[in-house]
Short mmCIF file of C-alpha atoms and ligand atoms in Angstrom, two decimals:
data_model
loop_
_atom_site.label_atom_id
_atom_site.label_comp_id
_atom_site.label_asym_id
_atom_site.label_seq_id
_atom_site.Cartn_x
_atom_site.Cartn_y
_atom_site.Cartn_z
CA MET A 19 3.95 13.35 7.67
CA GLY A 20 1.33 10.90 8.70
CA PHE A 21 -2.38 11.06 8.19
CA HIS A 22 -3.64 13.80 5.91
CA THR A 23 -6.07 14.23 3.09
CA TYR A 24 -5.69 15.72 -0.37
CA PRO A 25 -7.58 18.93 -1.19
CA ILE A 26 -10.57 17.89 -3.30
CA GLU A 27 -10.51 21.20 -5.18
CA ARG A 28 -7.09 20.17 -6.53
CA ALA A 29 -8.14 16.63 -7.50
CA ALA A 30 -7.90 17.49 -11.23
CA GLU A 31 -4.13 17.84 -10.78
CA LEU A 32 -3.98 14.11 -10.03
CA GLU A 33 -5.21 13.43 -13.58
CA ASP A 34 -2.41 15.45 -15.23
CA PRO A 35 -0.41 13.14 -17.56
CA SER A 36 2.75 15.15 -16.81
CA ARG A 37 2.85 13.11 -13.59
CA TYR A 38 4.42 10.31 -15.59
CA ARG A 39 7.62 12.38 -15.33
CA PHE A 40 7.88 11.08 -11.76
CA CYS A 41 6.23 7.63 -11.96
CA SER A 42 5.30 5.68 -15.07
CA ARG A 43 2.78 2.90 -15.66
CA GLU A 44 5.61 0.66 -16.76
CA GLU A 45 7.63 0.88 -13.58
CA LEU A 46 4.56 0.03 -11.48
CA LEU A 47 3.57 -2.93 -13.61
CA GLY A 48 7.09 -4.31 -14.07
CA PRO A 49 7.70 -5.55 -10.51
CA LEU A 50 4.07 -6.63 -10.09
CA ALA A 51 4.49 -9.13 -12.97
CA LEU A 52 0.73 -9.68 -13.20
CA ASP A 53 -0.84 -12.44 -15.28
CA GLY A 54 -4.34 -10.96 -15.22
CA THR A 55 -5.79 -13.08 -12.41
CA GLU A 56 -4.41 -11.30 -9.34
CA THR A 57 -6.10 -9.16 -6.74
CA VAL A 58 -4.19 -5.92 -6.30
CA VAL A 59 -4.83 -3.22 -3.71
CA ASP A 60 -3.98 0.40 -4.53
CA LEU A 61 -3.32 2.18 -1.22
CA GLY A 62 -4.47 5.81 -1.31
CA SER A 63 -5.88 5.60 -4.83
CA GLY A 64 -7.19 9.18 -5.12
CA THR A 65 -8.95 9.74 -8.45
CA GLY A 66 -7.65 6.41 -9.77
CA PHE A 67 -5.02 7.88 -12.11
CA TYR A 68 -2.63 4.95 -11.57
CA THR A 69 -5.40 2.47 -10.63
CA ASP A 70 -6.58 2.79 -14.24
CA ASP A 71 -3.11 1.79 -15.42
CA ILE A 72 -3.08 -1.37 -13.29
CA ALA A 73 -6.68 -2.52 -13.81
CA PRO A 74 -6.30 -3.92 -17.36
CA PHE A 75 -3.54 -6.24 -16.15
CA ALA A 76 -5.17 -7.53 -12.93
CA GLY A 77 -8.15 -9.72 -12.10
CA ARG A 78 -9.44 -7.32 -9.50
CA VAL A 79 -8.26 -4.04 -8.00
CA TYR A 80 -9.32 -2.57 -4.68
CA ALA A 81 -8.97 1.21 -4.79
CA VAL A 82 -8.54 2.19 -1.13
CA ASP A 83 -8.90 5.80 -0.07
CA LEU A 84 -10.17 7.37 3.10
CA GLN A 85 -11.70 10.30 1.21
CA GLU A 86 -15.08 9.19 -0.13
CA GLU A 87 -15.06 12.30 -2.35
CA MET A 88 -12.10 10.85 -4.25
CA HIS A 89 -14.14 7.76 -5.08
CA GLY A 90 -16.96 10.08 -6.21
CA ILE A 91 -14.61 11.73 -8.69
CA TYR A 92 -13.35 8.32 -9.82
CA ARG A 93 -16.94 7.13 -10.39
CA GLU A 94 -17.70 10.25 -12.46
CA LYS A 95 -14.58 9.59 -14.55
CA GLY A 96 -15.67 5.97 -15.05
CA LEU A 97 -14.66 2.98 -12.95
CA PRO A 98 -13.18 0.01 -14.80
CA GLU A 99 -15.47 -2.97 -14.18
CA ASN A 100 -12.82 -4.83 -12.14
CA VAL A 101 -12.10 -1.90 -9.78
CA THR A 102 -13.86 -1.75 -6.42
CA PRO A 103 -13.61 1.51 -4.48
CA VAL A 104 -13.09 0.96 -0.76
CA THR A 105 -13.35 3.81 1.73
CA ALA A 106 -10.90 2.91 4.49
CA ASP A 107 -7.73 3.90 6.27
CA VAL A 108 -4.66 1.90 5.24
CA ALA A 109 -4.16 1.25 8.96
CA ASP A 110 -7.53 -0.57 9.14
CA LEU A 111 -8.17 -2.47 5.92
CA PRO A 112 -11.45 -4.39 5.51
CA PHE A 113 -9.82 -7.42 3.87
CA GLU A 114 -9.18 -10.99 4.93
CA ASP A 115 -5.67 -12.11 5.78
CA GLY A 116 -3.78 -12.77 2.55
CA GLU A 117 -6.70 -11.67 0.36
CA CYS A 118 -4.50 -9.60 -1.95
CA ASP A 119 -1.71 -10.83 -4.19
CA ALA A 120 0.00 -7.44 -4.29
CA ALA A 121 -0.16 -3.87 -3.03
CA VAL A 122 0.88 -0.72 -4.83
CA THR A 123 0.98 2.87 -3.68
CA THR A 124 1.95 6.03 -5.52
CA MET A 125 2.90 9.38 -4.01
CA THR A 126 1.04 8.54 -0.82
CA TYR A 127 3.30 6.54 1.49
CA HIS A 128 4.41 9.69 3.33
CA GLU A 129 0.73 10.37 4.10
CA PHE A 130 -0.25 7.00 5.54
CA TYR A 131 2.92 5.48 7.03
CA SER A 132 2.54 4.19 10.56
CA GLU A 133 3.40 0.90 12.21
CA ALA A 134 -0.31 0.02 12.12
CA ALA A 135 -0.45 0.70 8.36
CA LEU A 136 2.55 -1.49 7.57
CA ALA A 137 1.14 -4.24 9.79
CA GLU A 138 -2.06 -4.13 7.75
CA VAL A 139 -0.17 -4.24 4.44
CA ARG A 140 1.73 -7.28 5.66
CA ARG A 141 -1.51 -8.92 6.85
CA VAL A 142 -3.60 -8.46 3.69
CA VAL A 143 -0.93 -9.33 1.11
CA ARG A 144 -0.46 -13.07 0.83
CA PRO A 145 2.92 -14.64 1.64
CA GLY A 146 5.31 -14.11 -1.24
CA GLY A 147 3.26 -11.22 -2.62
CA ARG A 148 4.69 -7.94 -3.82
CA VAL A 149 4.46 -4.44 -2.39
CA VAL A 150 5.47 -1.59 -4.71
CA VAL A 151 5.96 1.92 -3.33
CA VAL A 152 6.75 5.03 -5.34
CA ASP A 153 6.79 8.28 -3.39
CA TRP A 154 8.34 11.70 -3.15
CA SER A 155 11.74 11.48 -1.48
CA ALA A 156 13.19 13.60 1.32
CA ALA A 157 16.40 13.50 -0.73
CA GLY A 158 14.65 15.34 -3.59
CA THR A 159 14.76 19.06 -4.28
CA GLY A 160 11.06 19.79 -3.86
CA GLU A 161 10.60 20.86 -7.50
CA ASP A 162 7.14 19.27 -7.31
CA GLY A 163 5.02 17.46 -4.72
CA PRO A 164 4.86 18.07 -0.96
CA SER A 165 7.55 20.01 0.82
CA VAL A 166 10.71 18.01 1.43
CA ASP A 167 10.26 17.99 5.19
CA GLU A 168 6.98 16.06 4.79
CA ARG A 169 8.71 13.18 2.99
CA TYR A 170 10.76 10.11 3.91
CA ASP A 171 14.04 9.19 2.33
CA LEU A 172 14.67 5.72 1.01
CA THR A 173 16.88 4.64 3.91
CA SER A 174 14.08 5.39 6.39
CA VAL A 175 11.51 3.51 4.33
CA ARG A 176 13.81 0.52 3.93
CA ASP A 177 14.23 0.45 7.72
CA GLN A 178 10.46 0.70 8.24
CA PHE A 179 9.89 -2.25 5.91
CA ASN A 180 12.67 -4.33 7.43
CA ASP A 181 11.20 -3.72 10.90
CA PHE A 182 8.02 -5.46 9.71
CA GLY A 183 9.73 -8.39 8.09
CA LEU A 184 8.91 -7.07 4.62
CA GLU A 185 11.91 -8.02 2.52
CA VAL A 186 13.09 -5.22 0.25
CA VAL A 187 14.01 -6.85 -3.06
CA PHE A 188 14.69 -3.67 -5.04
CA SER A 189 14.98 0.00 -4.24
CA ASN A 190 16.26 3.07 -5.94
CA GLU A 191 16.56 6.75 -5.08
CA ARG A 192 15.87 9.04 -8.06
CA PRO A 193 16.16 12.83 -8.41
CA GLU A 194 12.77 13.57 -6.82
CA THR A 195 11.23 10.21 -5.89
CA PHE A 196 12.15 6.73 -4.69
CA VAL A 197 10.88 3.31 -5.67
CA LEU A 198 10.87 0.35 -3.33
CA VAL A 199 9.73 -3.20 -4.06
CA ALA A 200 9.23 -5.62 -1.20
CA SER A 201 8.16 -9.22 -0.77
CA THR A 202 5.86 -10.37 2.03
CA PRO A 203 7.03 -13.23 4.29
C1 SAM B 111 -1.45 12.60 -3.11
S1 SAM B 111 -2.94 11.66 -3.34
C2 SAM B 111 -2.31 10.43 -4.49
C3 SAM B 111 -3.41 9.60 -5.09
C4 SAM B 111 -2.94 8.47 -6.02
N1 SAM B 111 -2.12 7.49 -5.33
C5 SAM B 111 -2.16 9.03 -7.20
O1 SAM B 111 -0.93 8.89 -7.25
O2 SAM B 111 -2.80 9.60 -8.08
C6 SAM B 111 -3.03 10.76 -1.80
C7 SAM B 111 -4.35 10.05 -1.56
O3 SAM B 111 -4.17 9.16 -0.46
C8 SAM B 111 -5.27 9.23 0.40
N2 SAM B 111 -4.83 8.87 1.76
C9 SAM B 111 -3.99 9.55 2.57
N3 SAM B 111 -3.80 8.91 3.73
C10 SAM B 111 -4.54 7.77 3.65
C11 SAM B 111 -4.78 6.68 4.54
N4 SAM B 111 -4.21 6.66 5.75
N5 SAM B 111 -5.60 5.69 4.15
C12 SAM B 111 -6.20 5.73 2.93
N6 SAM B 111 -6.02 6.74 2.03
C13 SAM B 111 -5.20 7.74 2.39
C14 SAM B 111 -5.77 10.67 0.30
O4 SAM B 111 -7.12 10.76 0.67
C15 SAM B 111 -5.50 10.98 -1.18
O5 SAM B 111 -6.62 10.70 -1.98
#
């Protein structure tokens, strides 16, 4: 758990459409309820597989990843004009307080979670904004994704969010992943 990077030589696997088995475009966009004007930050955006799904529905998207090489791959693929790659750690985001209307993160929470990271998420998302997390669950079988002992279960993540005053408005444990939607105070 905690800070780690994704092997660049396996970056192509992040572009595999079979990933929608575990997280779909629709379930990310549903709770975000975007009207096309919002600023959304994608935390640990990788090659931009899911960033590309969000971009057509947002005003602006910050694609945050600490691996510059991931942004290089995203640029080669083709950046949507409203996506800005940002090389940064989630625990130290280069944004103003409340600059983002929403945050989303897919299959990455187990890699970046720390108290500092959640404090930053709370700081940069405006009051009343949404945070959507989909990640591999410790309650899963390990049929895909990182080993089960590298993951959090939903109860732990709910507790982590509650500790930071992030109000969980929806959450669900699925066979291999969990989804959690929170509102910022
Ligand atoms: C498993 S990949 C998932 C990428 C993308 N979210 C997706 O679903 O296609 C995780 C990505 O998060 C990035 N990452 C991990 N820890 C991070 C942190 N603390 N801050 C920013 N990015 C991080 C890694 O560099 C990697 O590109």
